[in-house]
mmCIF file of C-alpha atoms in Angstrom:
data_model
loop_
_atom_site.group_PDB
_atom_site.id
_atom_site.type_symbol
_atom_site.label_atom_id
_atom_site.label_comp_id
_atom_site.label_asym_id
_atom_site.label_seq_id
_atom_site.Cartn_x
_atom_site.Cartn_y
_atom_site.Cartn_z
ATOM 1 C CA ASP A 68 -8.499 -15.861 4.645
ATOM 2 C CA GLN A 69 -8.510 -13.940 7.861
ATOM 3 C CA GLN A 70 -9.385 -11.200 5.540
ATOM 4 C CA VAL A 71 -9.044 -9.099 9.320
ATOM 5 C CA LYS A 72 -6.065 -10.051 11.256
ATOM 6 C CA GLN A 73 -5.010 -8.734 15.207
ATOM 7 C CA ASN A 74 -1.254 -10.746 15.098
ATOM 8 C CA SER A 75 -0.846 -9.790 18.923
ATOM 9 C CA PRO A 76 -2.510 -11.874 21.113
ATOM 10 C CA SER A 77 -1.456 -10.887 23.757
ATOM 11 C CA LEU A 78 -0.430 -6.815 25.197
ATOM 12 C CA SER A 79 0.377 -5.677 28.989
ATOM 13 C CA VAL A 80 0.714 -1.740 29.537
ATOM 14 C CA GLN A 81 2.218 -0.023 32.767
ATOM 15 C CA GLU A 82 -1.340 1.505 34.628
ATOM 16 C CA GLY A 83 -0.730 5.530 33.218
ATOM 17 C CA ARG A 84 0.760 4.989 29.252
ATOM 18 C CA ILE A 85 -0.274 4.405 26.100
ATOM 19 C CA SER A 86 -1.377 1.401 25.179
ATOM 20 C CA ILE A 87 -1.404 0.358 21.275
ATOM 21 C CA LEU A 88 -4.201 -2.340 19.454
ATOM 22 C CA ASN A 89 -3.048 -3.269 16.224
ATOM 23 C CA CYS A 90 -5.274 -4.885 13.053
ATOM 24 C CA ASP A 91 -4.541 -4.877 9.420
ATOM 25 C CA TYR A 92 -7.391 -5.887 6.828
ATOM 26 C CA THR A 93 -6.741 -7.566 3.365
ATOM 27 C CA ASN A 94 -9.991 -6.174 1.302
ATOM 28 C CA SER A 95 -9.474 -2.651 -0.193
ATOM 29 C CA MET A 96 -13.536 -3.317 -0.105
ATOM 30 C CA PHE A 97 -13.356 -2.509 3.505
ATOM 31 C CA ASP A 98 -15.406 1.300 4.524
ATOM 32 C CA TYR A 99 -15.883 1.210 7.930
ATOM 33 C CA PHE A 100 -13.662 -0.366 10.839
ATOM 34 C CA LEU A 101 -14.990 -0.879 14.517
ATOM 35 C CA TRP A 102 -13.876 -1.743 18.305
ATOM 36 C CA TYR A 103 -15.604 -4.113 20.426
ATOM 37 C CA LYS A 104 -13.820 -4.440 24.004
ATOM 38 C CA LYS A 105 -14.807 -8.255 25.565
ATOM 39 C CA TYR A 106 -14.573 -9.126 29.201
ATOM 40 C CA PRO A 107 -14.303 -13.449 29.675
ATOM 41 C CA ALA A 108 -18.900 -14.338 29.349
ATOM 42 C CA GLU A 109 -20.038 -11.144 28.373
ATOM 43 C CA GLY A 110 -21.361 -10.051 25.741
ATOM 44 C CA PRO A 111 -18.535 -7.874 23.385
ATOM 45 C CA THR A 112 -19.230 -3.725 23.728
ATOM 46 C CA PHE A 113 -18.992 -0.976 21.025
ATOM 47 C CA LEU A 114 -16.177 1.407 21.995
ATOM 48 C CA ILE A 115 -15.053 3.213 19.074
ATOM 49 C CA SER A 116 -14.930 3.299 15.164
ATOM 50 C CA ILE A 117 -14.315 5.008 11.759
ATOM 51 C CA SER A 118 -15.347 5.438 8.123
ATOM 52 C CA SER A 119 -12.464 4.894 4.910
ATOM 53 C CA ILE A 120 -13.276 8.106 4.874
ATOM 54 C CA LYS A 121 -11.756 9.901 7.822
ATOM 55 C CA ASP A 122 -7.847 9.006 9.397
ATOM 56 C CA LYS A 123 -8.191 9.046 12.909
ATOM 57 C CA ASN A 124 -11.342 9.354 15.472
ATOM 58 C CA GLU A 125 -11.530 10.130 19.073
ATOM 59 C CA ASP A 126 -13.131 9.859 22.458
ATOM 60 C CA GLY A 127 -12.831 10.447 25.721
ATOM 61 C CA ARG A 128 -9.658 8.398 26.035
ATOM 62 C CA PHE A 129 -10.162 6.346 23.209
ATOM 63 C CA THR A 130 -8.785 7.336 19.971
ATOM 64 C CA VAL A 131 -8.484 4.956 16.383
ATOM 65 C CA PHE A 132 -6.228 5.735 13.594
ATOM 66 C CA LEU A 133 -6.500 3.992 9.644
ATOM 67 C CA ASN A 134 -3.959 3.856 7.336
ATOM 68 C CA LYS A 135 -6.165 2.767 4.116
ATOM 69 C CA SER A 136 -3.006 3.135 2.435
ATOM 70 C CA ALA A 137 -1.150 -0.172 4.552
ATOM 71 C CA LYS A 138 -4.763 -1.927 5.405
ATOM 72 C CA HIS A 139 -4.136 -0.562 8.699
ATOM 73 C CA LEU A 140 -5.603 0.853 11.580
ATOM 74 C CA SER A 141 -5.481 1.172 15.539
ATOM 75 C CA LEU A 142 -6.662 1.920 18.993
ATOM 76 C CA HIS A 143 -4.741 4.247 21.467
ATOM 77 C CA ILE A 144 -6.039 4.248 24.857
ATOM 78 C CA VAL A 145 -4.652 7.220 27.335
ATOM 79 C CA PRO A 146 -4.309 6.736 29.281
ATOM 80 C CA SER A 147 -4.772 3.613 30.767
ATOM 81 C CA GLN A 148 -6.241 2.057 33.003
ATOM 82 C CA PRO A 149 -6.561 -1.315 35.049
ATOM 83 C CA GLY A 150 -10.861 -1.273 33.497
ATOM 84 C CA ASP A 151 -9.339 -1.417 31.026
ATOM 85 C CA SER A 152 -7.989 -5.081 31.178
ATOM 86 C CA ALA A 153 -9.808 -7.251 28.298
ATOM 87 C CA VAL A 154 -10.091 -9.178 24.762
ATOM 88 C CA TYR A 155 -10.375 -5.634 22.517
ATOM 89 C CA PHE A 156 -10.866 -6.806 18.478
ATOM 90 C CA CYS A 157 -11.479 -4.695 16.099
ATOM 91 C CA ALA A 158 -14.048 -5.329 12.988
ATOM 92 C CA ALA A 159 -14.612 -4.425 9.154
ATOM 93 C CA SER A 160 -17.672 -4.148 7.478
ATOM 94 C CA ALA A 161 -18.305 -3.721 3.633
ATOM 95 C CA LEU A 162 -21.605 -4.059 1.115
ATOM 96 C CA PHE A 163 -21.502 -7.128 -0.085
ATOM 97 C CA THR A 164 -23.256 -8.076 -3.366
ATOM 98 C CA SER A 165 -26.122 -9.710 -1.438
ATOM 99 C CA GLY A 166 -26.836 -5.635 -0.932
ATOM 100 C CA THR A 167 -25.931 -5.946 3.494
ATOM 101 C CA TYR A 168 -23.647 -5.365 6.162
ATOM 102 C CA LYS A 169 -20.835 -7.873 6.612
ATOM 103 C CA TYR A 170 -18.845 -7.728 10.563
ATOM 104 C CA ILE A 171 -15.550 -9.610 10.016
ATOM 105 C CA PHE A 172 -14.146 -10.439 13.345
ATOM 106 C CA GLY A 173 -9.933 -10.362 14.013
ATOM 107 C CA THR A 174 -8.510 -12.843 16.628
ATOM 108 C CA GLY A 175 -8.285 -9.996 19.311
ATOM 109 C CA THR A 176 -5.857 -9.114 21.048
ATOM 110 C CA ARG A 177 -5.612 -9.645 25.035
ATOM 111 C CA LEU A 178 -4.926 -6.431 26.929
ATOM 112 C CA LYS A 179 -3.222 -6.971 30.770
ATOM 113 C CA VAL A 180 -2.534 -3.327 32.071
ATOM 114 C CA LEU A 181 -1.399 -3.618 35.283
ATOM 115 C CA ALA A 182 -1.435 -0.938 38.410
ATOM 116 C CA ASP B 680 -26.707 -2.653 28.301
ATOM 117 C CA SER B 681 -26.845 -3.010 24.888
ATOM 118 C CA GLY B 682 -30.694 -3.128 24.263
ATOM 119 C CA VAL B 683 -30.374 -7.273 22.880
ATOM 120 C CA THR B 684 -31.434 -10.059 24.958
ATOM 121 C CA GLN B 685 -30.342 -13.981 23.946
ATOM 122 C CA THR B 686 -32.084 -16.611 26.266
ATOM 123 C CA PRO B 687 -30.517 -18.929 27.811
ATOM 124 C CA LYS B 688 -27.455 -16.972 29.295
ATOM 125 C CA HIS B 689 -26.148 -20.828 29.829
ATOM 126 C CA LEU B 690 -27.416 -23.698 28.386
ATOM 127 C CA ILE B 691 -25.747 -27.703 29.256
ATOM 128 C CA THR B 692 -26.896 -30.771 26.588
ATOM 129 C CA ALA B 693 -25.479 -34.448 25.209
ATOM 130 C CA THR B 694 -24.619 -35.155 22.002
ATOM 131 C CA GLY B 695 -27.542 -35.733 19.607
ATOM 132 C CA GLN B 696 -29.189 -33.153 21.044
ATOM 133 C CA ARG B 697 -31.155 -30.714 19.332
ATOM 134 C CA VAL B 698 -31.327 -26.808 20.792
ATOM 135 C CA THR B 699 -32.727 -23.133 19.484
ATOM 136 C CA LEU B 700 -31.741 -19.707 20.711
ATOM 137 C CA ARG B 701 -32.998 -16.477 21.138
ATOM 138 C CA CYS B 702 -32.333 -13.487 20.462
ATOM 139 C CA SER B 703 -34.166 -9.844 20.527
ATOM 140 C CA PRO B 704 -32.845 -7.664 18.995
ATOM 141 C CA ARG B 705 -33.077 -3.420 20.087
ATOM 142 C CA SER B 706 -35.863 -2.106 19.733
ATOM 143 C CA GLY B 707 -36.636 -0.634 15.745
ATOM 144 C CA ASP B 708 -33.504 -2.644 14.356
ATOM 145 C CA LEU B 709 -34.269 -4.759 11.531
ATOM 146 C CA SER B 710 -31.381 -7.109 11.017
ATOM 147 C CA VAL B 711 -29.419 -9.571 13.386
ATOM 148 C CA TYR B 712 -26.877 -11.339 12.395
ATOM 149 C CA TRP B 713 -24.996 -14.035 14.878
ATOM 150 C CA TYR B 714 -21.217 -15.034 15.621
ATOM 151 C CA GLN B 715 -20.143 -18.262 17.392
ATOM 152 C CA GLN B 716 -17.380 -18.020 19.816
ATOM 153 C CA SER B 717 -15.659 -21.160 20.125
ATOM 154 C CA LEU B 718 -12.555 -21.115 23.637
ATOM 155 C CA ASP B 719 -11.250 -18.330 23.547
ATOM 156 C CA GLN B 720 -10.715 -17.571 19.348
ATOM 157 C CA GLY B 721 -12.343 -14.522 17.440
ATOM 158 C CA LEU B 722 -16.105 -13.801 16.332
ATOM 159 C CA GLN B 723 -16.916 -16.368 13.531
ATOM 160 C CA PHE B 724 -19.524 -14.769 11.619
ATOM 161 C CA LEU B 725 -22.512 -17.094 10.874
ATOM 162 C CA ILE B 726 -26.485 -16.134 8.867
ATOM 163 C CA GLN B 727 -27.401 -12.507 9.544
ATOM 164 C CA TYR B 728 -31.164 -11.423 8.896
ATOM 165 C CA TYR B 729 -32.799 -8.831 7.663
ATOM 166 C CA ASN B 730 -35.761 -7.744 8.158
ATOM 167 C CA GLY B 731 -37.597 -11.365 8.189
ATOM 168 C CA GLU B 732 -34.630 -13.010 4.953
ATOM 169 C CA GLU B 733 -32.256 -13.935 5.568
ATOM 170 C CA ARG B 734 -29.488 -12.059 3.718
ATOM 171 C CA ALA B 735 -25.364 -13.373 4.182
ATOM 172 C CA LYS B 736 -23.871 -16.959 5.255
ATOM 173 C CA GLY B 737 -21.093 -17.544 6.573
ATOM 174 C CA ASN B 738 -20.142 -20.411 8.078
ATOM 175 C CA ILE B 739 -22.430 -22.133 9.465
ATOM 176 C CA LEU B 740 -22.506 -25.925 9.774
ATOM 177 C CA GLU B 741 -25.607 -27.094 7.931
ATOM 178 C CA ARG B 742 -26.859 -28.790 11.170
ATOM 179 C CA PHE B 743 -27.447 -25.262 12.052
ATOM 180 C CA SER B 744 -30.267 -22.993 11.197
ATOM 181 C CA ALA B 745 -32.343 -19.810 11.913
ATOM 182 C CA GLN B 746 -35.248 -17.633 11.617
ATOM 183 C CA GLN B 747 -36.361 -14.066 12.524
ATOM 184 C CA PHE B 748 -39.921 -13.819 13.020
ATOM 185 C CA PRO B 749 -42.020 -11.114 12.054
ATOM 186 C CA ASP B 750 -41.891 -9.553 15.648
ATOM 187 C CA LEU B 751 -38.397 -9.726 14.724
ATOM 188 C CA HIS B 752 -36.641 -11.460 17.197
ATOM 189 C CA SER B 753 -34.665 -14.629 15.951
ATOM 190 C CA GLU B 754 -33.935 -18.064 16.354
ATOM 191 C CA LEU B 755 -30.550 -19.685 16.129
ATOM 192 C CA ASN B 756 -30.896 -23.750 15.967
ATOM 193 C CA LEU B 757 -28.187 -26.190 16.868
ATOM 194 C CA SER B 758 -28.645 -30.041 15.917
ATOM 195 C CA SER B 759 -27.379 -33.752 15.540
ATOM 196 C CA LEU B 760 -24.855 -31.288 18.376
ATOM 197 C CA GLU B 761 -21.721 -32.953 19.181
ATOM 198 C CA LEU B 762 -18.609 -31.663 21.537
ATOM 199 C CA GLY B 763 -17.271 -29.290 19.400
ATOM 200 C CA ASP B 764 -20.388 -27.269 18.978
ATOM 201 C CA SER B 765 -20.064 -25.783 22.867
ATOM 202 C CA ALA B 766 -18.670 -21.742 22.306
ATOM 203 C CA LEU B 767 -20.696 -19.165 23.248
ATOM 204 C CA TYR B 768 -22.924 -17.781 20.907
ATOM 205 C CA PHE B 769 -24.084 -13.522 20.324
ATOM 206 C CA CYS B 770 -26.218 -12.214 18.341
ATOM 207 C CA ALA B 771 -26.370 -8.554 17.251
ATOM 208 C CA SER B 772 -28.968 -5.936 16.341
ATOM 209 C CA LYS B 773 -27.693 -3.072 14.060
ATOM 210 C CA ALA B 774 -28.103 1.129 13.637
ATOM 211 C CA GLY B 775 -26.249 2.687 11.581
ATOM 212 C CA ASN B 776 -23.302 1.408 10.841
ATOM 213 C CA THR B 777 -23.006 -1.317 14.346
ATOM 214 C CA ILE B 778 -23.963 -3.625 15.836
ATOM 215 C CA TYR B 779 -24.526 -3.780 18.714
ATOM 216 C CA PHE B 780 -24.503 -7.347 20.686
ATOM 217 C CA GLY B 781 -26.076 -9.388 22.892
ATOM 218 C CA GLU B 782 -24.418 -10.773 26.146
ATOM 219 C CA GLY B 783 -24.108 -14.161 24.524
ATOM 220 C CA SER B 784 -25.299 -17.534 25.040
ATOM 221 C CA TRP B 785 -23.312 -20.154 26.505
ATOM 222 C CA LEU B 786 -23.362 -23.295 24.656
ATOM 223 C CA THR B 787 -21.856 -26.283 26.333
ATOM 224 C CA VAL B 788 -22.507 -30.451 24.849
ATOM 225 C CA VAL B 789 -21.442 -32.891 27.316
#
């Protein structure tokens, strides 16, 4: 049961344009959402997050939008740069019955920004 | 640099063998999470510890075990290794609502 889904395995965008990466989740208990960027053979790097009480969070070129009713979040990168080429993972977290927060990740979207 | 340290970075071992992966969380972080990433797959949650106690289990095989020590470093033990265990193993530590990952340990089973 994939609770966090990234349905686009890959995305190509021209340099300077907007990149939009999408993520869907199924469990309404998730209350915190995160995006990570990952280069090959490196660890995921935290990019930006959003709490379920907000619908938008912005940090420089990166903006995350949350639509709770649709159980959907998206990451916008504007303008896209070649250095943004990487795999992007979304993650959702919730407090589980064990009294701890679990972080469930999507399968990732490979972004390629073309110069 | 996330502040999470993992060793070794690369490891090649034979089937049937046992290995130990080590993780030191960021200074002050009490939680350690372990994840497995196989061949461009997603990050699969394995297990989580908080201040020395196991708190949550994910898709962790019975051949795998972990512990967190009083100094808060954690070890992931993988035994009776199979070819399919070849993967990147990440640990992460939690600060606030965010988990921060180490660089990973790349395990190749031959």
